[in-house]
Coordinates of C-alpha atoms and ligand atoms in Angstrom, one line a residue:
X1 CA 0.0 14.6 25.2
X2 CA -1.5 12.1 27.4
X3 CA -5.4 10.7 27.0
X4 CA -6.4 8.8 29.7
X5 CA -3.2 7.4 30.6
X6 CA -2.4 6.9 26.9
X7 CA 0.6 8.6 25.5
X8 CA -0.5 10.3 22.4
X9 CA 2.8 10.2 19.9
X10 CA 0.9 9.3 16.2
X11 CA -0.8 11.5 14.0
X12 CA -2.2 9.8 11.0
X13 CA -2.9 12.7 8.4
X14 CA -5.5 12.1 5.4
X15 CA -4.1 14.9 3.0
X16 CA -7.3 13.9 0.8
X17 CA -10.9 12.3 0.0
X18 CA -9.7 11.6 -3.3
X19 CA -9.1 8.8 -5.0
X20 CA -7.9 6.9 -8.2
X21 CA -10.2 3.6 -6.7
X22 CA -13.3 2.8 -5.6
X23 CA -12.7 -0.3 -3.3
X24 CA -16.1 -2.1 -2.1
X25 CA -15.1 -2.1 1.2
X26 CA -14.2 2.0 1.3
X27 CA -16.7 3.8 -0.7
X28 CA -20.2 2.8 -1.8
X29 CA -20.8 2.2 -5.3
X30 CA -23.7 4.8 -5.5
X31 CA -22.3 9.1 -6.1
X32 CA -21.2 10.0 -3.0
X33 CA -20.1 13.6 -2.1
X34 CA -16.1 14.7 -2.2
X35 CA -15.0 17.5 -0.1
X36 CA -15.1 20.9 -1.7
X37 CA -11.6 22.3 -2.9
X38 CA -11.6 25.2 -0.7
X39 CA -12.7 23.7 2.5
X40 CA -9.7 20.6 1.8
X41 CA -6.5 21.6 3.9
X42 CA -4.0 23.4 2.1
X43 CA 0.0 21.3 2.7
X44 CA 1.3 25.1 4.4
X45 CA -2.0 24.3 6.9
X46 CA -0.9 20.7 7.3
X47 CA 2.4 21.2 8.0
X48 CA 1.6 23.8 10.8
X49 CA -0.5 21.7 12.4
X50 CA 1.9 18.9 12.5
X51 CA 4.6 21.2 13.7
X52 CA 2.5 22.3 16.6
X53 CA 1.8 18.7 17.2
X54 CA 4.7 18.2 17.5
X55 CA 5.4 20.4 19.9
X56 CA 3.0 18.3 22.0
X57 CA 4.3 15.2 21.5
X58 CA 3.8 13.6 18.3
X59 CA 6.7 12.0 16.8
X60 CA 5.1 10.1 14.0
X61 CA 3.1 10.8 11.6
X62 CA 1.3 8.4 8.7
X63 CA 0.0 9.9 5.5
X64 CA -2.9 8.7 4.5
X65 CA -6.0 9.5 2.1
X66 CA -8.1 8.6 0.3
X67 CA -5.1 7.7 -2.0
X68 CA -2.6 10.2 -1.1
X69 CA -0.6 10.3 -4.3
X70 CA -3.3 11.6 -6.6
X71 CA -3.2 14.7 -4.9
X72 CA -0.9 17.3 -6.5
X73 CA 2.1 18.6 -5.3
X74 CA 2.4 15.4 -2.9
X75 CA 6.3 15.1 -3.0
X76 CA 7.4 18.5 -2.1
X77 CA 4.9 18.2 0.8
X78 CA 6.3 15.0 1.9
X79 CA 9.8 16.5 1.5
X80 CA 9.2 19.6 4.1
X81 CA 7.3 16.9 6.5
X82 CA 10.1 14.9 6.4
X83 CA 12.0 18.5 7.4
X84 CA 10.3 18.5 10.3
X85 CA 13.4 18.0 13.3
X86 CA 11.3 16.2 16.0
X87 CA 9.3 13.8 13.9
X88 CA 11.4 10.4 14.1
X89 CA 9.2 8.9 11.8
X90 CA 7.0 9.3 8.3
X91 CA 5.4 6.8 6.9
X92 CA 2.5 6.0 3.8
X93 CA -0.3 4.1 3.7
X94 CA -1.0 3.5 -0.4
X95 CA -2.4 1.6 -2.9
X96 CA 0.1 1.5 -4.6
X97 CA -1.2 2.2 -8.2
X98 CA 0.9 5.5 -8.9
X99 CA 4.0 4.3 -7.6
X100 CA 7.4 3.8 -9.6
X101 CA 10.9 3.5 -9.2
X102 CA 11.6 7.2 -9.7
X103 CA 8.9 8.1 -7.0
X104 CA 10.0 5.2 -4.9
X105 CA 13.7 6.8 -4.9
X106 CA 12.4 10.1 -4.0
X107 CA 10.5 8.8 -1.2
X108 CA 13.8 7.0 -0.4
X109 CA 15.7 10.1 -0.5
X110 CA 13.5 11.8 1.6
X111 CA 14.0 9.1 4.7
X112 CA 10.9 7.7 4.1
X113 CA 11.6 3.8 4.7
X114 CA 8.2 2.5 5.5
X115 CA 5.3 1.7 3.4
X116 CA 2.0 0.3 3.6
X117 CA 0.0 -0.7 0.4
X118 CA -3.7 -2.4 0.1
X119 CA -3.8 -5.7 -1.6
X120 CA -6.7 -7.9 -1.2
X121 CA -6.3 -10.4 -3.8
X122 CA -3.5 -11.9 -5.9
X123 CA -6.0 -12.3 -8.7
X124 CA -6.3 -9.6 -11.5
X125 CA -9.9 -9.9 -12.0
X126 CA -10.8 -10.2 -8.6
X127 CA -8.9 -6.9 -8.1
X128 CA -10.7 -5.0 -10.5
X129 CA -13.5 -6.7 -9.2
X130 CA -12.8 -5.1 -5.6
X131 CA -11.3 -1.8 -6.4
X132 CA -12.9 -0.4 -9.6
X133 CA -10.4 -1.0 -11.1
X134 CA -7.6 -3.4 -13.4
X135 CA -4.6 -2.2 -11.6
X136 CA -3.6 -5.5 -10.1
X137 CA -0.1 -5.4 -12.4
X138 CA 0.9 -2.1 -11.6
X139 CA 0.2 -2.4 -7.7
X140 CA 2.0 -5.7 -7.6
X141 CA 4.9 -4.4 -9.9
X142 CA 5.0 -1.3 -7.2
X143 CA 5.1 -3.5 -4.2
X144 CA 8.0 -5.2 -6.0
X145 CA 9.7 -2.8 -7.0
X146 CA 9.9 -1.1 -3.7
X147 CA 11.1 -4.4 -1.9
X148 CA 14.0 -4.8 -4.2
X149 CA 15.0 -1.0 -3.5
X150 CA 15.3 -2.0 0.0
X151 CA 11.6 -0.2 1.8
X152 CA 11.4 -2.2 4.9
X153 CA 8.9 -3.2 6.5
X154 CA 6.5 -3.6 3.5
X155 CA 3.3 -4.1 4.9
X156 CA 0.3 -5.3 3.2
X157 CA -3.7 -4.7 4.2
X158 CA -6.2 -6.8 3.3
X159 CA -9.6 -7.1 4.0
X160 CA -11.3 -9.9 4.0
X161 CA -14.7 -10.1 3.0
X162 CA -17.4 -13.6 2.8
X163 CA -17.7 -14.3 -0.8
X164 CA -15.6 -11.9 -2.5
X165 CA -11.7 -12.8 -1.2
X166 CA -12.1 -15.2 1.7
X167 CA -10.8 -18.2 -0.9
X168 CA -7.5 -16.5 -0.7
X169 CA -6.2 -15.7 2.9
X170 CA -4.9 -18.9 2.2
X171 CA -2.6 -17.5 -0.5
X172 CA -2.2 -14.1 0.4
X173 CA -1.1 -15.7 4.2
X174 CA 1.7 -17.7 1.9
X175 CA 3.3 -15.0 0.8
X176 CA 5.1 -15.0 3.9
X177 CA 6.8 -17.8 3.8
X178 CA 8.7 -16.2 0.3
X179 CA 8.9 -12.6 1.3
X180 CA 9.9 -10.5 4.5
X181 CA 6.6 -8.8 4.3
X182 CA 4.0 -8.3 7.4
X183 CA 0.8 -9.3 5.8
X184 CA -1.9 -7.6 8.0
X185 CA -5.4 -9.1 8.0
X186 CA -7.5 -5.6 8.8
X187 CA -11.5 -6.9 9.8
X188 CA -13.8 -5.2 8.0
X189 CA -15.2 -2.0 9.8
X190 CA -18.9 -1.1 8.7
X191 CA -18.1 2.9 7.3
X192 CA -20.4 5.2 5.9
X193 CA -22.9 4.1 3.5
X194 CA -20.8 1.3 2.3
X195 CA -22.5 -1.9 0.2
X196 CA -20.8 -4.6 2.4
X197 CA -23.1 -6.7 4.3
X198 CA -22.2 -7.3 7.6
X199 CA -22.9 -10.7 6.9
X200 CA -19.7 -10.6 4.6
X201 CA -17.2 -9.6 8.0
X202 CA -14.8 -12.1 8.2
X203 CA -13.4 -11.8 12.1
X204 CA -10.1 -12.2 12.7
X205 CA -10.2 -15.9 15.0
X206 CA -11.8 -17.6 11.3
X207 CA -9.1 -15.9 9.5
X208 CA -6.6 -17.2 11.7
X209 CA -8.3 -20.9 11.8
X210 CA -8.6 -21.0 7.8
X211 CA -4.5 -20.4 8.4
X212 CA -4.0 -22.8 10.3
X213 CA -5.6 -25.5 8.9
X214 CA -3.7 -25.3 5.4
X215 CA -0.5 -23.7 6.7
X216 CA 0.1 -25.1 10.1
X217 CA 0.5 -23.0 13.7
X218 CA 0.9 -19.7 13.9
X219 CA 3.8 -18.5 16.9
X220 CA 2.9 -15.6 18.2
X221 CA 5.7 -12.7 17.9
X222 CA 7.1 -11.0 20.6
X223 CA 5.3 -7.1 20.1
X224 CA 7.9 -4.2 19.9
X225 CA 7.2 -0.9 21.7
X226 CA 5.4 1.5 19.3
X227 CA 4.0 -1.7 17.0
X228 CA 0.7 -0.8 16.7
X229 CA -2.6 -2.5 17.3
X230 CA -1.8 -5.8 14.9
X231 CA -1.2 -9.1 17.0
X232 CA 1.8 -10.9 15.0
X233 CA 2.6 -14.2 14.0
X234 CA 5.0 -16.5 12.1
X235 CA 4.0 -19.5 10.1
X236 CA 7.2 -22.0 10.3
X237 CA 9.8 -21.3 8.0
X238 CA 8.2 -18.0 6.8
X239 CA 10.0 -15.1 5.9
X240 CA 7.8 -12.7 6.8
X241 CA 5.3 -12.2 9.5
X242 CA 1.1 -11.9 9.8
X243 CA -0.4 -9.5 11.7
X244 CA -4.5 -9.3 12.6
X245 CA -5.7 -6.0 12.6
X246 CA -8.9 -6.6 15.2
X247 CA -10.6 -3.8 15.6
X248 CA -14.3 -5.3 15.8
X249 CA -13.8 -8.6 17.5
X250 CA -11.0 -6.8 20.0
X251 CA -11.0 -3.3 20.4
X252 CA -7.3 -1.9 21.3
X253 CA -8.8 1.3 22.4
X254 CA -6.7 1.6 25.8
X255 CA -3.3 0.7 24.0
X256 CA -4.0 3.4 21.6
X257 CA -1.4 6.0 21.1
X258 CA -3.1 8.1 18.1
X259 CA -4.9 11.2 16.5
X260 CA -6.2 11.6 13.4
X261 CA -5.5 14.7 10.9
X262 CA -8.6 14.8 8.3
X263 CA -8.3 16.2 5.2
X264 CA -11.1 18.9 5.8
X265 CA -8.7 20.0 9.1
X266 CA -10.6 18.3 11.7
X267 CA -9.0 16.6 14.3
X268 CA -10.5 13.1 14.9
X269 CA -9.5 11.7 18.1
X270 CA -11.0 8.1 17.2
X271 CA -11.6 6.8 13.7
X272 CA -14.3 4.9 15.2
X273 CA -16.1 7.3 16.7
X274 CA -18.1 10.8 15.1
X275 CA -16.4 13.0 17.4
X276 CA -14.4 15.6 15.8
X277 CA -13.0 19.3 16.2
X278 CA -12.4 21.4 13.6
X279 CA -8.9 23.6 13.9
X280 CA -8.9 24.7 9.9
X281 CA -11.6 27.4 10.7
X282 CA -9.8 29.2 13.3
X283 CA -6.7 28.5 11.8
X284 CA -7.8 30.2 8.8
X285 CA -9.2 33.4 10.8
X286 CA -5.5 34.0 12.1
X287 CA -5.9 32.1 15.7
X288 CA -1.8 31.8 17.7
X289 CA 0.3 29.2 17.6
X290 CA -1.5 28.7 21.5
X291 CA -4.8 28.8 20.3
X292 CA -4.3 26.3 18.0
X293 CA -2.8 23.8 20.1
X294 CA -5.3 24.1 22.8
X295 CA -7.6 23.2 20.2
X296 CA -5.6 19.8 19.7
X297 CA -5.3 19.2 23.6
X298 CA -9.1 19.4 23.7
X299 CA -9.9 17.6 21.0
X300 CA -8.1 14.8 22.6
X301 CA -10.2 15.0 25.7
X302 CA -12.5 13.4 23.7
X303 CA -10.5 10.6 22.8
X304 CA -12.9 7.1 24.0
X305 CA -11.5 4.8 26.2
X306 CA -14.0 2.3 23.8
X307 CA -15.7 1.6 20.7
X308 CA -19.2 -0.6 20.6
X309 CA -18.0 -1.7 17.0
X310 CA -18.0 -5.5 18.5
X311 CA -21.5 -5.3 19.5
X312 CA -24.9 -6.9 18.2
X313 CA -26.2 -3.1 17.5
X314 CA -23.0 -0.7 17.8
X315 CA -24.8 2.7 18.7
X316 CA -22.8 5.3 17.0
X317 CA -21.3 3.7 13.7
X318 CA -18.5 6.5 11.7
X319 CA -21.0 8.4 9.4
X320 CA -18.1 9.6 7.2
X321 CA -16.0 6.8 4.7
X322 CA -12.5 6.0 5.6
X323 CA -11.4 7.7 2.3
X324 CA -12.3 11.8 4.6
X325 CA -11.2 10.1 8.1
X326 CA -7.7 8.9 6.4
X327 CA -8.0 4.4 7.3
Ligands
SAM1 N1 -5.8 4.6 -0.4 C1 -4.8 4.1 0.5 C2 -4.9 2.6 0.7 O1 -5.9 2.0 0.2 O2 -3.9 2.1 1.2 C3 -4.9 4.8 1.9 C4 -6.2 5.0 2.5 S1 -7.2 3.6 2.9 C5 -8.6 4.3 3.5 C6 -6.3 2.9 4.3 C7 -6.6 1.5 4.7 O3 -8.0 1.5 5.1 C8 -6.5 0.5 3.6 O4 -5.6 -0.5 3.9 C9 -7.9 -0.1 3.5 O5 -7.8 -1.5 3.3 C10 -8.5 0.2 4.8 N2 -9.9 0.3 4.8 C11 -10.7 1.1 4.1 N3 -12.0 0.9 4.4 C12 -12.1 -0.1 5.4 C13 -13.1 -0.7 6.1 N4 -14.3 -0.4 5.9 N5 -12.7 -1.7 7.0 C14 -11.4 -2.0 7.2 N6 -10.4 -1.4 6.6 C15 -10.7 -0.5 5.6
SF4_2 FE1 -9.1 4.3 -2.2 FE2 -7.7 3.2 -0.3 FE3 -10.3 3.5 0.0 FE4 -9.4 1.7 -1.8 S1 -9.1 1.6 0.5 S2 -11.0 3.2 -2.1 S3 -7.5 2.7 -2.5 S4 -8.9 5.1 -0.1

């Protein structure tokens, strides 16, 4: 599939709205509404619209959520995804809280080899602080545990935010220089109703500067085909490497290779923008294999060749949180 000279080949799917946290930066801290039951993709609708994806091109897929290991029946989804004969690659994005060695090695056994997990903070009260909630042991002992049983790349995502974290991208910078993880500074994107000021938006060039100063130059690393949006870097001596995620300050709209799965079977063409189609209706009322995957090529037609995130007043800011959209 190919949108405006971009060759579409990543579907991120968000297999739910759920989730075990309530990070500041993700959900607001007033009720909010979830996503009916019935109207949530079922995993036999998921997989059928990957397959057909497929078909058309996509070779990798992310899972993502809201946090996509508190919904049920997760690993024997992941297991016929991973069945799928032209996807090269599966990959999580988690925090990390439900995560053990047993599920680790069944992720493992599966030939799932990458995973991303959110950290923010190295500080347990901090954490619960951010995310609702005092998990800080069990993500960190997850994120352990899953580098000694040999997942590589582990990334990391943090966002920083003015007066809650920015006293540690210091630290959280450091821990490349002890372990092979990409560390990935993500700028904070105003979602939703969420209770971050914009004032608190921390943009990737201070980030960078606060590295600097404390941990000395950062060489830029040479980008692989397929590496995403994050610029990378090495601070001397480091085992692992530091990636800026800049979607605010510079978009990476015309380098973009992806689509976006919601959980409530829409397919989102930009995460920034409202723009989506929904495919689980028809689906549901019995429409072909064709049908459906003209309804993914036309969805795609929609896909920006910018976002106005950067700007003073951006015009069309994402209505829905990132915990429907799938971050
Ligand atoms: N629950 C999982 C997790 O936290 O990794 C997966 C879903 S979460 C929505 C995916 C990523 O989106 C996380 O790394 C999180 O830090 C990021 N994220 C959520 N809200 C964000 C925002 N407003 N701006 C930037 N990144 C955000
Ligand atoms: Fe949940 Fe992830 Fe959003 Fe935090 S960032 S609330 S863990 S979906």
């Amino acid at each position: 599939m190919i949108a405006g000279n971009r060759a579409i080949n990543y579907l991120r799917i968000s297999v739910t709205d759920r989730c075990n946290f309530r990070c500041k930066y993700c959900v607001p801290s007033s009720p909010f509404k979830v996503i009916e039951h019935d109207k949530i993709a079922r995993y036999e609708e998921i997989l059928r619209i990957t397959r057909l994806a497929c078909d058309l091109g996509i070779t990798k897929v992310r899972i993502t959520g809201g946090e996509p290991f508190v919904r049920k029946g997760i690993f024997s989804f992941l297991e016929k995804l991973c069945r799928i004969d032209t996807l090269k690659d599966v990959s999580i994005t988690t925090n990390g809280a439900l995560l053990n060695r047993k599920k680790i090695r069944m992720l493992m056994d599966m030939g799932i080899r990458r995973l991303n997990f959110s950290l923010d903070t190295l500080d347990p009260s901090k954490f619960a602080r951010i995310t609702g909630r005092d998990r800080f042991n069990k993500v960190w002992d997850a994120i352990q545990t899953a580098h000694t049983m040999g997942i590589s790349p582990i990334k990391i995502n943090a966002v920083a935010l003015r007066g809650v974290n920015d006293d540690e991208i210091r630290a959280i910078a450091g821990l490349t220089l002890k372990y092979p993880f990409h560390i990935r500074f993500i700028e904070y994107m105003p979602m939703g109703d969420s209770d971050v000021e914009k004032q608190q938006q921390i943009l990737t060039r201070e980030i960078q500067e606060r590295i600097t100063e404390t941990l000395g130059p950062l060489e830029p690393v040479k980008l692989e085909k397929n590496d995403g949006p994050a610029k990378k870097f090495k601070l001397d001596g480091a085992e692992g490497i530091l990636g800026f995620i800049t979607p605010v300050s510079s978009h990476f709209c015309s380098e973009c290779n992806r689509l976006r799965l919601t959980s409530r079977g829409t397919i989102r063409p930009c995460l920034l923008k409202n723009y989506e189609t929904d495919i689980l209706t028809p689906l549901r009322d019995g429409a072909d294999d064709l049908a459906l995957k003209q309804i993914i090529e036309s969805a795609l037609t929609q896909k920006p060749l910018f976002h106005d995130l950067g700007s003073r007043t951006p015009k069309d800011l994402p209505i829905s949180h990132m915990t429907s959209i799938g971050g």
